Amino acid sequence: MTLLCFTWALQQISLKAVSDQISPMLMVALRSLVAAVLLAALMAWRGERLARARYGAGAAVGTLFAIEFLLVAEALRLTAAAHVVVFLYTAPLFAVLGLHLLRPEERLVRGQWIGVALAFGGTALAFLGGQSTSPSGSSSLLGDVLALLGGAAWGATTITIRTTSLSQAPASETLLYQLLGAVAWLLPAVWITGQSHVEPTLRVWAHLGFHSVVVSFASFLAWFWLMRHYLASRLGVFSFLTPLFGVLLGAWLLKESLTPTFLGGSALVLAGIVLAGRAAKARR
């Protein structure tokens, strides 16, 4: 699980590192296409098929997944990769808030409300420190906002999966809907926004291979395997390592400068998510 968290943080760093040779949006579209082909082949080998009754929910999840990465791709063009990782991982907070409204059994308890308030307070503080500048000169409050909206889209994806027929679907089926949605929406967006330029260097191919095989295919399958064999509450604690890895990797590999205000806000976001998660487990 620690390795998965490291991988998920590294994907944002990788997208940013080669953004001058291939746009993050095009990279995500291509990696989703390759991973979808690999996953479809695996499902065919296992004898798994998409259920017609879940087409509608699958289309909704695929669209939300595409919106998430559309926002993330644009955010990476405007702000530091570390910022994107931190703001993107507010997704669990949006998920618990949405489920609180939609499912009576998911109502928030006091500890969860405190955690949510703490995390969003940290987000506001991190925004105040959001004017640090990366070596490429890209820094923008707009990029931070887009990353936060990406977290909201991710949270909405979780809500959709939990409240529709996809809650009973095999993990591979749900993942395939998401990958197909990314391909269907992001490839036209690449063309419309004029981000189709790519330099077919060995560096770009290496990053694309990492994203396609390691991130979009292997890491998500490994995550679903872990979810079947270990308690979700134990795995959830480890997932909080992802934004920490993102901040550290951004400063180390991309030489991104991070202000004390941003770091303090990030710590509050992390603490709030941990507190909300612990309160939820205590209720169960």
PDB file of C-alpha atoms in Angstrom:
ATOM      1  CA  MET A   1       0.000   0.000   0.000  1.00  0.00           C
ATOM      2  CA  THR A   2       2.900   2.332   0.709  1.00  0.00           C
ATOM      3  CA  LEU A   3       4.276   1.594  -2.746  1.00  0.00           C
ATOM      4  CA  LEU A   4       0.885   2.338  -4.296  1.00  0.00           C
ATOM      5  CA  CYS A   5       0.705   5.697  -2.515  1.00  0.00           C
ATOM      6  CA  PHE A   6       4.190   6.521  -3.774  1.00  0.00           C
ATOM      7  CA  THR A   7       3.131   5.558  -7.312  1.00  0.00           C
ATOM      8  CA  TRP A   8      -0.030   7.684  -7.194  1.00  0.00           C
ATOM      9  CA  ALA A   9       1.943  10.707  -6.007  1.00  0.00           C
ATOM     10  CA  LEU A  10       4.620  10.122  -8.633  1.00  0.00           C
ATOM     11  CA  GLN A  11       2.080  10.154 -11.456  1.00  0.00           C
ATOM     12  CA  GLN A  12       1.428  13.885 -10.945  1.00  0.00           C
ATOM     13  CA  ILE A  13       5.156  14.578 -10.813  1.00  0.00           C
ATOM     14  CA  SER A  14       5.633  12.588 -14.019  1.00  0.00           C
ATOM     15  CA  LEU A  15       2.852  14.458 -15.834  1.00  0.00           C
ATOM     16  CA  LYS A  16       4.407  17.779 -14.851  1.00  0.00           C
ATOM     17  CA  ALA A  17       7.967  16.672 -15.709  1.00  0.00           C
ATOM     18  CA  VAL A  18       7.202  16.003 -19.392  1.00  0.00           C
ATOM     19  CA  SER A  19       4.489  18.629 -19.867  1.00  0.00           C
ATOM     20  CA  ASP A  20       6.787  20.589 -22.201  1.00  0.00           C
ATOM     21  CA  GLN A  21       6.900  17.582 -24.569  1.00  0.00           C
ATOM     22  CA  ILE A  22       3.379  16.162 -24.189  1.00  0.00           C
ATOM     23  CA  SER A  23       0.407  17.834 -22.535  1.00  0.00           C
ATOM     24  CA  PRO A  24      -0.900  16.209 -19.342  1.00  0.00           C
ATOM     25  CA  MET A  25      -4.322  15.926 -20.978  1.00  0.00           C
ATOM     26  CA  LEU A  26      -2.969  13.980 -23.943  1.00  0.00           C
ATOM     27  CA  MET A  27      -0.864  11.792 -21.643  1.00  0.00           C
ATOM     28  CA  VAL A  28      -3.900  10.863 -19.545  1.00  0.00           C
ATOM     29  CA  ALA A  29      -5.978  10.153 -22.661  1.00  0.00           C
ATOM     30  CA  LEU A  30      -3.314   7.898 -24.168  1.00  0.00           C
ATOM     31  CA  ARG A  31      -2.556   6.080 -20.938  1.00  0.00           C
ATOM     32  CA  SER A  32      -6.270   5.427 -20.441  1.00  0.00           C
ATOM     33  CA  LEU A  33      -6.527   4.003 -23.948  1.00  0.00           C
ATOM     34  CA  VAL A  34      -3.600   1.614 -23.427  1.00  0.00           C
ATOM     35  CA  ALA A  35      -4.823   0.584 -19.964  1.00  0.00           C
ATOM     36  CA  ALA A  36      -8.373   0.030 -21.299  1.00  0.00           C
ATOM     37  CA  VAL A  37      -7.041  -2.342 -23.956  1.00  0.00           C
ATOM     38  CA  LEU A  38      -5.009  -4.244 -21.359  1.00  0.00           C
ATOM     39  CA  LEU A  39      -7.940  -4.418 -18.949  1.00  0.00           C
ATOM     40  CA  ALA A  40     -10.378  -5.523 -21.677  1.00  0.00           C
ATOM     41  CA  ALA A  41      -7.980  -8.322 -22.615  1.00  0.00           C
ATOM     42  CA  LEU A  42      -7.717  -9.390 -18.977  1.00  0.00           C
ATOM     43  CA  MET A  43     -11.504  -9.372 -18.590  1.00  0.00           C
ATOM     44  CA  ALA A  44     -11.913 -11.433 -21.779  1.00  0.00           C
ATOM     45  CA  TRP A  45      -9.393 -13.956 -20.463  1.00  0.00           C
ATOM     46  CA  ARG A  46     -11.337 -14.162 -17.184  1.00  0.00           C
ATOM     47  CA  GLY A  47     -14.657 -14.438 -19.012  1.00  0.00           C
ATOM     48  CA  GLU A  48     -15.961 -11.147 -17.540  1.00  0.00           C
ATOM     49  CA  ARG A  49     -18.443  -8.987 -19.474  1.00  0.00           C
ATOM     50  CA  LEU A  50     -20.032  -5.582 -19.008  1.00  0.00           C
ATOM     51  CA  ALA A  51     -23.586  -5.812 -17.656  1.00  0.00           C
ATOM     52  CA  ARG A  52     -26.125  -3.971 -19.802  1.00  0.00           C
ATOM     53  CA  ALA A  53     -28.090  -2.953 -16.693  1.00  0.00           C
ATOM     54  CA  ARG A  54     -25.087  -0.928 -15.501  1.00  0.00           C
ATOM     55  CA  TYR A  55     -24.405   0.975 -18.735  1.00  0.00           C
ATOM     56  CA  GLY A  56     -26.041   4.170 -17.478  1.00  0.00           C
ATOM     57  CA  ALA A  57     -24.170   4.228 -14.172  1.00  0.00           C
ATOM     58  CA  GLY A  58     -20.986   3.304 -16.017  1.00  0.00           C
ATOM     59  CA  ALA A  59     -21.392   6.236 -18.411  1.00  0.00           C
ATOM     60  CA  ALA A  60     -21.890   8.590 -15.442  1.00  0.00           C
ATOM     61  CA  VAL A  61     -18.770   7.318 -13.671  1.00  0.00           C
ATOM     62  CA  GLY A  62     -16.732   7.484 -16.871  1.00  0.00           C
ATOM     63  CA  THR A  63     -17.800  11.083 -17.431  1.00  0.00           C
ATOM     64  CA  LEU A  64     -16.926  12.104 -13.866  1.00  0.00           C
ATOM     65  CA  PHE A  65     -13.554  10.360 -14.149  1.00  0.00           C
ATOM     66  CA  ALA A  66     -12.866  12.270 -17.364  1.00  0.00           C
ATOM     67  CA  ILE A  67     -13.860  15.573 -15.748  1.00  0.00           C
ATOM     68  CA  GLU A  68     -11.513  14.870 -12.842  1.00  0.00           C
ATOM     69  CA  PHE A  69      -8.512  14.361 -15.079  1.00  0.00           C
ATOM     70  CA  LEU A  70      -9.479  17.198 -17.394  1.00  0.00           C
ATOM     71  CA  LEU A  71      -9.274  19.482 -14.360  1.00  0.00           C
ATOM     72  CA  VAL A  72      -6.069  17.853 -13.113  1.00  0.00           C
ATOM     73  CA  ALA A  73      -4.421  18.190 -16.526  1.00  0.00           C
ATOM     74  CA  GLU A  74      -5.237  21.894 -16.693  1.00  0.00           C
ATOM     75  CA  ALA A  75      -4.167  22.396 -13.072  1.00  0.00           C
ATOM     76  CA  LEU A  76      -0.762  20.885 -13.791  1.00  0.00           C
ATOM     77  CA  ARG A  77      -0.244  23.454 -16.547  1.00  0.00           C
ATOM     78  CA  LEU A  78      -0.855  26.301 -14.106  1.00  0.00           C
ATOM     79  CA  THR A  79       0.446  25.339 -10.689  1.00  0.00           C
ATOM     80  CA  ALA A  80       2.978  23.149  -8.903  1.00  0.00           C
ATOM     81  CA  ALA A  81       2.536  19.366  -8.947  1.00  0.00           C
ATOM     82  CA  ALA A  82       2.694  19.274  -5.143  1.00  0.00           C
ATOM     83  CA  HIS A  83      -0.283  21.627  -4.995  1.00  0.00           C
ATOM     84  CA  VAL A  84      -2.246  19.407  -7.359  1.00  0.00           C
ATOM     85  CA  VAL A  85      -1.648  16.296  -5.247  1.00  0.00           C
ATOM     86  CA  VAL A  86      -2.684  17.990  -1.996  1.00  0.00           C
ATOM     87  CA  PHE A  87      -5.838  19.608  -3.365  1.00  0.00           C
ATOM     88  CA  LEU A  88      -6.825  16.518  -5.364  1.00  0.00           C
ATOM     89  CA  TYR A  89      -6.729  14.389  -2.227  1.00  0.00           C
ATOM     90  CA  THR A  90      -9.512  16.395  -0.639  1.00  0.00           C
ATOM     91  CA  ALA A  91     -11.712  13.937  -2.563  1.00  0.00           C
ATOM     92  CA  PRO A  92     -12.615  11.829   0.538  1.00  0.00           C
ATOM     93  CA  LEU A  93     -14.052  14.942   2.177  1.00  0.00           C
ATOM     94  CA  PHE A  94     -16.332  15.665  -0.771  1.00  0.00           C
ATOM     95  CA  ALA A  95     -17.351  12.005  -0.798  1.00  0.00           C
ATOM     96  CA  VAL A  96     -18.347  11.904   2.883  1.00  0.00           C
ATOM     97  CA  LEU A  97     -20.264  15.177   2.549  1.00  0.00           C
ATOM     98  CA  GLY A  98     -22.200  13.878  -0.460  1.00  0.00           C
ATOM     99  CA  LEU A  99     -22.956  10.533   1.165  1.00  0.00           C
ATOM    100  CA  HIS A 100     -24.082  12.374   4.297  1.00  0.00           C
ATOM    101  CA  LEU A 101     -26.803  14.027   2.215  1.00  0.00           C
ATOM    102  CA  LEU A 102     -27.784  10.978   0.167  1.00  0.00           C
ATOM    103  CA  ARG A 103     -27.577   8.023   2.553  1.00  0.00           C
ATOM    104  CA  PRO A 104     -28.955   8.105   6.115  1.00  0.00           C
ATOM    105  CA  GLU A 105     -26.524   5.420   7.276  1.00  0.00           C
ATOM    106  CA  GLU A 106     -23.629   7.626   6.142  1.00  0.00           C
ATOM    107  CA  ARG A 107     -24.576  10.636   8.310  1.00  0.00           C
ATOM    108  CA  LEU A 108     -21.554  12.423   9.732  1.00  0.00           C
ATOM    109  CA  VAL A 109     -20.839  12.274  13.447  1.00  0.00           C
ATOM    110  CA  ARG A 110     -19.221  15.070  15.452  1.00  0.00           C
ATOM    111  CA  GLY A 111     -15.670  13.864  14.961  1.00  0.00           C
ATOM    112  CA  GLN A 112     -16.173  13.728  11.205  1.00  0.00           C
ATOM    113  CA  TRP A 113     -17.570  17.268  11.128  1.00  0.00           C
ATOM    114  CA  ILE A 114     -14.507  18.481  13.047  1.00  0.00           C
ATOM    115  CA  GLY A 115     -12.237  16.702  10.597  1.00  0.00           C
ATOM    116  CA  VAL A 116     -14.045  18.154   7.586  1.00  0.00           C
ATOM    117  CA  ALA A 117     -13.892  21.679   9.053  1.00  0.00           C
ATOM    118  CA  LEU A 118     -10.200  21.280   9.867  1.00  0.00           C
ATOM    119  CA  ALA A 119      -9.376  20.011   6.385  1.00  0.00           C
ATOM    120  CA  PHE A 120     -11.243  22.755   4.566  1.00  0.00           C
ATOM    121  CA  GLY A 121      -9.678  25.338   6.860  1.00  0.00           C
ATOM    122  CA  GLY A 122      -6.316  23.893   5.863  1.00  0.00           C
ATOM    123  CA  THR A 123      -7.341  24.149   2.215  1.00  0.00           C
ATOM    124  CA  ALA A 124      -8.073  27.851   2.660  1.00  0.00           C
ATOM    125  CA  LEU A 125      -4.711  28.344   4.353  1.00  0.00           C
ATOM    126  CA  ALA A 126      -2.950  26.419   1.578  1.00  0.00           C
ATOM    127  CA  PHE A 127      -4.583  28.719  -0.980  1.00  0.00           C
ATOM    128  CA  LEU A 128      -3.005  31.681   0.800  1.00  0.00           C
ATOM    129  CA  GLY A 129       0.374  30.025   0.293  1.00  0.00           C
ATOM    130  CA  GLY A 130      -0.409  29.070  -3.282  1.00  0.00           C
ATOM    131  CA  GLN A 131       1.743  31.684  -4.938  1.00  0.00           C
ATOM    132  CA  SER A 132       4.993  29.749  -4.742  1.00  0.00           C
ATOM    133  CA  THR A 133       6.663  29.397  -8.095  1.00  0.00           C
ATOM    134  CA  SER A 134       8.124  26.331  -9.758  1.00  0.00           C
ATOM    135  CA  PRO A 135      11.252  26.552 -11.965  1.00  0.00           C
ATOM    136  CA  SER A 136       9.028  26.739 -15.036  1.00  0.00           C
ATOM    137  CA  GLY A 137       7.385  29.861 -13.664  1.00  0.00           C
ATOM    138  CA  SER A 138       3.947  28.236 -13.555  1.00  0.00           C
ATOM    139  CA  SER A 139       2.014  29.288 -10.518  1.00  0.00           C
ATOM    140  CA  SER A 140      -1.599  30.259 -10.315  1.00  0.00           C
ATOM    141  CA  LEU A 141      -4.443  30.362  -7.888  1.00  0.00           C
ATOM    142  CA  LEU A 142      -6.609  29.185 -10.789  1.00  0.00           C
ATOM    143  CA  GLY A 143      -4.531  25.997 -11.006  1.00  0.00           C
ATOM    144  CA  ASP A 144      -5.095  25.343  -7.304  1.00  0.00           C
ATOM    145  CA  VAL A 145      -8.842  25.869  -7.737  1.00  0.00           C
ATOM    146  CA  LEU A 146      -8.936  23.462 -10.687  1.00  0.00           C
ATOM    147  CA  ALA A 147      -7.096  20.827  -8.629  1.00  0.00           C
ATOM    148  CA  LEU A 148      -9.616  21.268  -5.812  1.00  0.00           C
ATOM    149  CA  LEU A 149     -12.472  20.875  -8.294  1.00  0.00           C
ATOM    150  CA  GLY A 150     -10.727  17.730  -9.521  1.00  0.00           C
ATOM    151  CA  GLY A 151     -10.942  16.429  -5.951  1.00  0.00           C
ATOM    152  CA  ALA A 152     -14.655  17.252  -5.944  1.00  0.00           C
ATOM    153  CA  ALA A 153     -15.113  15.320  -9.206  1.00  0.00           C
ATOM    154  CA  TRP A 154     -13.256  12.354  -7.713  1.00  0.00           C
ATOM    155  CA  GLY A 155     -15.503  12.535  -4.653  1.00  0.00           C
ATOM    156  CA  ALA A 156     -18.555  12.593  -6.929  1.00  0.00           C
ATOM    157  CA  THR A 157     -17.232   9.483  -8.681  1.00  0.00           C
ATOM    158  CA  THR A 158     -17.029   7.679  -5.346  1.00  0.00           C
ATOM    159  CA  ILE A 159     -20.565   8.763  -4.460  1.00  0.00           C
ATOM    160  CA  THR A 160     -21.889   7.524  -7.805  1.00  0.00           C
ATOM    161  CA  ILE A 161     -20.240   4.138  -7.384  1.00  0.00           C
ATOM    162  CA  ARG A 162     -21.591   3.770  -3.833  1.00  0.00           C
ATOM    163  CA  THR A 163     -25.171   4.809  -4.651  1.00  0.00           C
ATOM    164  CA  THR A 164     -25.798   3.044  -7.972  1.00  0.00           C
ATOM    165  CA  SER A 165     -25.763  -0.492  -9.335  1.00  0.00           C
ATOM    166  CA  LEU A 166     -21.977  -0.215  -9.675  1.00  0.00           C
ATOM    167  CA  SER A 167     -21.729  -0.915  -5.950  1.00  0.00           C
ATOM    168  CA  GLN A 168     -22.371  -4.568  -6.885  1.00  0.00           C
ATOM    169  CA  ALA A 169     -20.170  -4.618 -10.000  1.00  0.00           C
ATOM    170  CA  PRO A 170     -16.762  -6.296 -10.249  1.00  0.00           C
ATOM    171  CA  ALA A 171     -13.915  -3.848  -9.752  1.00  0.00           C
ATOM    172  CA  SER A 172     -12.579  -4.497 -13.247  1.00  0.00           C
ATOM    173  CA  GLU A 173     -15.917  -3.476 -14.784  1.00  0.00           C
ATOM    174  CA  THR A 174     -16.025  -0.204 -12.838  1.00  0.00           C
ATOM    175  CA  LEU A 175     -12.430   0.584 -13.771  1.00  0.00           C
ATOM    176  CA  LEU A 176     -13.082  -0.120 -17.452  1.00  0.00           C
ATOM    177  CA  TYR A 177     -15.980   2.357 -17.477  1.00  0.00           C
ATOM    178  CA  GLN A 178     -13.657   4.992 -16.016  1.00  0.00           C
ATOM    179  CA  LEU A 179     -10.899   4.350 -18.526  1.00  0.00           C
ATOM    180  CA  LEU A 180     -13.299   4.368 -21.472  1.00  0.00           C
ATOM    181  CA  GLY A 181     -14.804   7.614 -20.227  1.00  0.00           C
ATOM    182  CA  ALA A 182     -11.379   9.232 -20.088  1.00  0.00           C
ATOM    183  CA  VAL A 183     -10.637   8.177 -23.664  1.00  0.00           C
ATOM    184  CA  ALA A 184     -14.043   9.252 -25.003  1.00  0.00           C
ATOM    185  CA  TRP A 185     -13.947  12.711 -23.437  1.00  0.00           C
ATOM    186  CA  LEU A 186     -10.266  13.631 -23.224  1.00  0.00           C
ATOM    187  CA  LEU A 187      -9.189  12.814 -26.779  1.00  0.00           C
ATOM    188  CA  PRO A 188     -11.710  15.298 -28.279  1.00  0.00           C
ATOM    189  CA  ALA A 189     -10.763  17.819 -25.566  1.00  0.00           C
ATOM    190  CA  VAL A 190      -7.118  17.504 -26.589  1.00  0.00           C
ATOM    191  CA  TRP A 191      -8.017  18.381 -30.168  1.00  0.00           C
ATOM    192  CA  ILE A 192     -10.408  21.208 -29.232  1.00  0.00           C
ATOM    193  CA  THR A 193      -7.919  22.873 -26.881  1.00  0.00           C
ATOM    194  CA  GLY A 194      -4.988  22.459 -29.272  1.00  0.00           C
ATOM    195  CA  GLN A 195      -2.949  20.289 -26.909  1.00  0.00           C
ATOM    196  CA  SER A 196      -2.195  17.507 -29.374  1.00  0.00           C
ATOM    197  CA  HIS A 197       1.493  18.345 -29.800  1.00  0.00           C
ATOM    198  CA  VAL A 198       3.821  15.557 -28.728  1.00  0.00           C
ATOM    199  CA  GLU A 199       7.558  15.006 -29.081  1.00  0.00           C
ATOM    200  CA  PRO A 200       8.061  11.238 -29.498  1.00  0.00           C
ATOM    201  CA  THR A 201      11.282  11.065 -27.496  1.00  0.00           C
ATOM    202  CA  LEU A 202      12.475   8.106 -25.447  1.00  0.00           C
ATOM    203  CA  ARG A 203      11.706  10.133 -22.320  1.00  0.00           C
ATOM    204  CA  VAL A 204       8.094  10.639 -23.351  1.00  0.00           C
ATOM    205  CA  TRP A 205       7.641   6.967 -24.250  1.00  0.00           C
ATOM    206  CA  ALA A 206       9.096   5.931 -20.888  1.00  0.00           C
ATOM    207  CA  HIS A 207       6.693   8.186 -19.003  1.00  0.00           C
ATOM    208  CA  LEU A 208       3.761   6.965 -21.109  1.00  0.00           C
ATOM    209  CA  GLY A 209       4.706   3.356 -20.358  1.00  0.00           C
ATOM    210  CA  PHE A 210       4.848   4.140 -16.639  1.00  0.00           C
ATOM    211  CA  HIS A 211       1.423   5.781 -16.708  1.00  0.00           C
ATOM    212  CA  SER A 212      -0.247   3.151 -18.885  1.00  0.00           C
ATOM    213  CA  VAL A 213       1.071  -0.073 -17.395  1.00  0.00           C
ATOM    214  CA  VAL A 214       2.053   0.860 -13.842  1.00  0.00           C
ATOM    215  CA  VAL A 215      -0.460   3.574 -12.862  1.00  0.00           C
ATOM    216  CA  SER A 216      -3.674   3.083 -14.832  1.00  0.00           C
ATOM    217  CA  PHE A 217      -3.517  -0.718 -15.094  1.00  0.00           C
ATOM    218  CA  ALA A 218      -1.360  -2.425 -12.466  1.00  0.00           C
ATOM    219  CA  SER A 219      -1.740  -0.021  -9.533  1.00  0.00           C
ATOM    220  CA  PHE A 220      -5.536   0.084  -9.699  1.00  0.00           C
ATOM    221  CA  LEU A 221      -5.782  -3.697 -10.015  1.00  0.00           C
ATOM    222  CA  ALA A 222      -3.409  -4.029  -7.064  1.00  0.00           C
ATOM    223  CA  TRP A 223      -5.598  -1.626  -5.085  1.00  0.00           C
ATOM    224  CA  PHE A 224      -8.721  -3.664  -5.783  1.00  0.00           C
ATOM    225  CA  TRP A 225      -6.866  -6.862  -4.827  1.00  0.00           C
ATOM    226  CA  LEU A 226      -5.828  -5.281  -1.514  1.00  0.00           C
ATOM    227  CA  MET A 227      -9.413  -4.182  -0.872  1.00  0.00           C
ATOM    228  CA  ARG A 228     -10.514  -7.818  -1.160  1.00  0.00           C
ATOM    229  CA  HIS A 229      -7.844  -9.151   1.203  1.00  0.00           C
ATOM    230  CA  TYR A 230      -7.366  -6.463   3.877  1.00  0.00           C
ATOM    231  CA  LEU A 231      -9.595  -4.267   5.995  1.00  0.00           C
ATOM    232  CA  ALA A 232     -10.460  -1.017   4.259  1.00  0.00           C
ATOM    233  CA  SER A 233      -9.876   0.890   7.500  1.00  0.00           C
ATOM    234  CA  ARG A 234      -6.255  -0.263   7.595  1.00  0.00           C
ATOM    235  CA  LEU A 235      -5.644   0.602   3.967  1.00  0.00           C
ATOM    236  CA  GLY A 236      -7.276   4.007   4.367  1.00  0.00           C
ATOM    237  CA  VAL A 237      -4.637   5.110   6.867  1.00  0.00           C
ATOM    238  CA  PHE A 238      -1.890   4.444   4.335  1.00  0.00           C
ATOM    239  CA  SER A 239      -3.649   6.423   1.598  1.00  0.00           C
ATOM    240  CA  PHE A 240      -2.891   9.616   3.501  1.00  0.00           C
ATOM    241  CA  LEU A 241       0.745   9.119   2.530  1.00  0.00           C
ATOM    242  CA  THR A 242      -0.002  10.115  -1.073  1.00  0.00           C
ATOM    243  CA  PRO A 243      -0.170  13.912  -0.581  1.00  0.00           C
ATOM    244  CA  LEU A 244       2.891  13.755   1.666  1.00  0.00           C
ATOM    245  CA  PHE A 245       4.824  11.901  -1.025  1.00  0.00           C
ATOM    246  CA  GLY A 246       3.545  14.428  -3.575  1.00  0.00           C
ATOM    247  CA  VAL A 247       4.908  17.408  -1.660  1.00  0.00           C
ATOM    248  CA  LEU A 248       8.272  15.733  -1.058  1.00  0.00           C
ATOM    249  CA  LEU A 249       8.648  14.486  -4.650  1.00  0.00           C
ATOM    250  CA  GLY A 250       7.670  17.867  -6.089  1.00  0.00           C
ATOM    251  CA  ALA A 251      10.324  19.632  -4.034  1.00  0.00           C
ATOM    252  CA  TRP A 252      12.961  16.982  -4.775  1.00  0.00           C
ATOM    253  CA  LEU A 253      12.443  16.071  -8.426  1.00  0.00           C
ATOM    254  CA  LEU A 254      10.891  19.258  -9.811  1.00  0.00           C
ATOM    255  CA  LYS A 255      12.645  21.709  -7.449  1.00  0.00           C
ATOM    256  CA  GLU A 256       9.290  23.271  -6.572  1.00  0.00           C
ATOM    257  CA  SER A 257       9.473  25.907  -3.856  1.00  0.00           C
ATOM    258  CA  LEU A 258       6.845  25.487  -1.152  1.00  0.00           C
ATOM    259  CA  THR A 259       5.891  28.282   1.236  1.00  0.00           C
ATOM    260  CA  PRO A 260       5.430  27.677   4.974  1.00  0.00           C
ATOM    261  CA  THR A 261       1.784  28.746   4.607  1.00  0.00           C
ATOM    262  CA  PHE A 262       1.135  26.086   1.987  1.00  0.00           C
ATOM    263  CA  LEU A 263       2.916  23.418   4.034  1.00  0.00           C
ATOM    264  CA  GLY A 264       0.935  24.375   7.146  1.00  0.00           C
ATOM    265  CA  GLY A 265      -2.329  24.259   5.238  1.00  0.00           C
ATOM    266  CA  SER A 266      -1.393  20.896   3.750  1.00  0.00           C
ATOM    267  CA  ALA A 267      -0.729  19.516   7.229  1.00  0.00           C
ATOM    268  CA  LEU A 268      -4.183  20.667   8.368  1.00  0.00           C
ATOM    269  CA  VAL A 269      -5.807  19.048   5.316  1.00  0.00           C
ATOM    270  CA  LEU A 270      -4.053  15.778   6.101  1.00  0.00           C
ATOM    271  CA  ALA A 271      -4.976  15.961   9.792  1.00  0.00           C
ATOM    272  CA  GLY A 272      -8.612  16.674   8.942  1.00  0.00           C
ATOM    273  CA  ILE A 273      -8.869  13.715   6.582  1.00  0.00           C
ATOM    274  CA  VAL A 274      -7.280  11.407   9.180  1.00  0.00           C
ATOM    275  CA  LEU A 275      -9.634  12.673  11.906  1.00  0.00           C
ATOM    276  CA  ALA A 276     -12.712  12.258   9.711  1.00  0.00           C
ATOM    277  CA  GLY A 277     -11.621   8.745   8.774  1.00  0.00           C
ATOM    278  CA  ARG A 278     -10.996   7.726  12.386  1.00  0.00           C
ATOM    279  CA  ALA A 279     -14.352   9.090  13.504  1.00  0.00           C
ATOM    280  CA  ALA A 280     -16.069   7.074  10.773  1.00  0.00           C
ATOM    281  CA  LYS A 281     -14.303   3.878  11.873  1.00  0.00           C
ATOM    282  CA  ALA A 282     -15.160   4.525  15.524  1.00  0.00           C
ATOM    283  CA  ARG A 283     -18.854   4.824  14.606  1.00  0.00           C
ATOM    284  CA  ARG A 284     -18.765   1.447  12.863  1.00  0.00           C
TER     285      ARG A 284
END
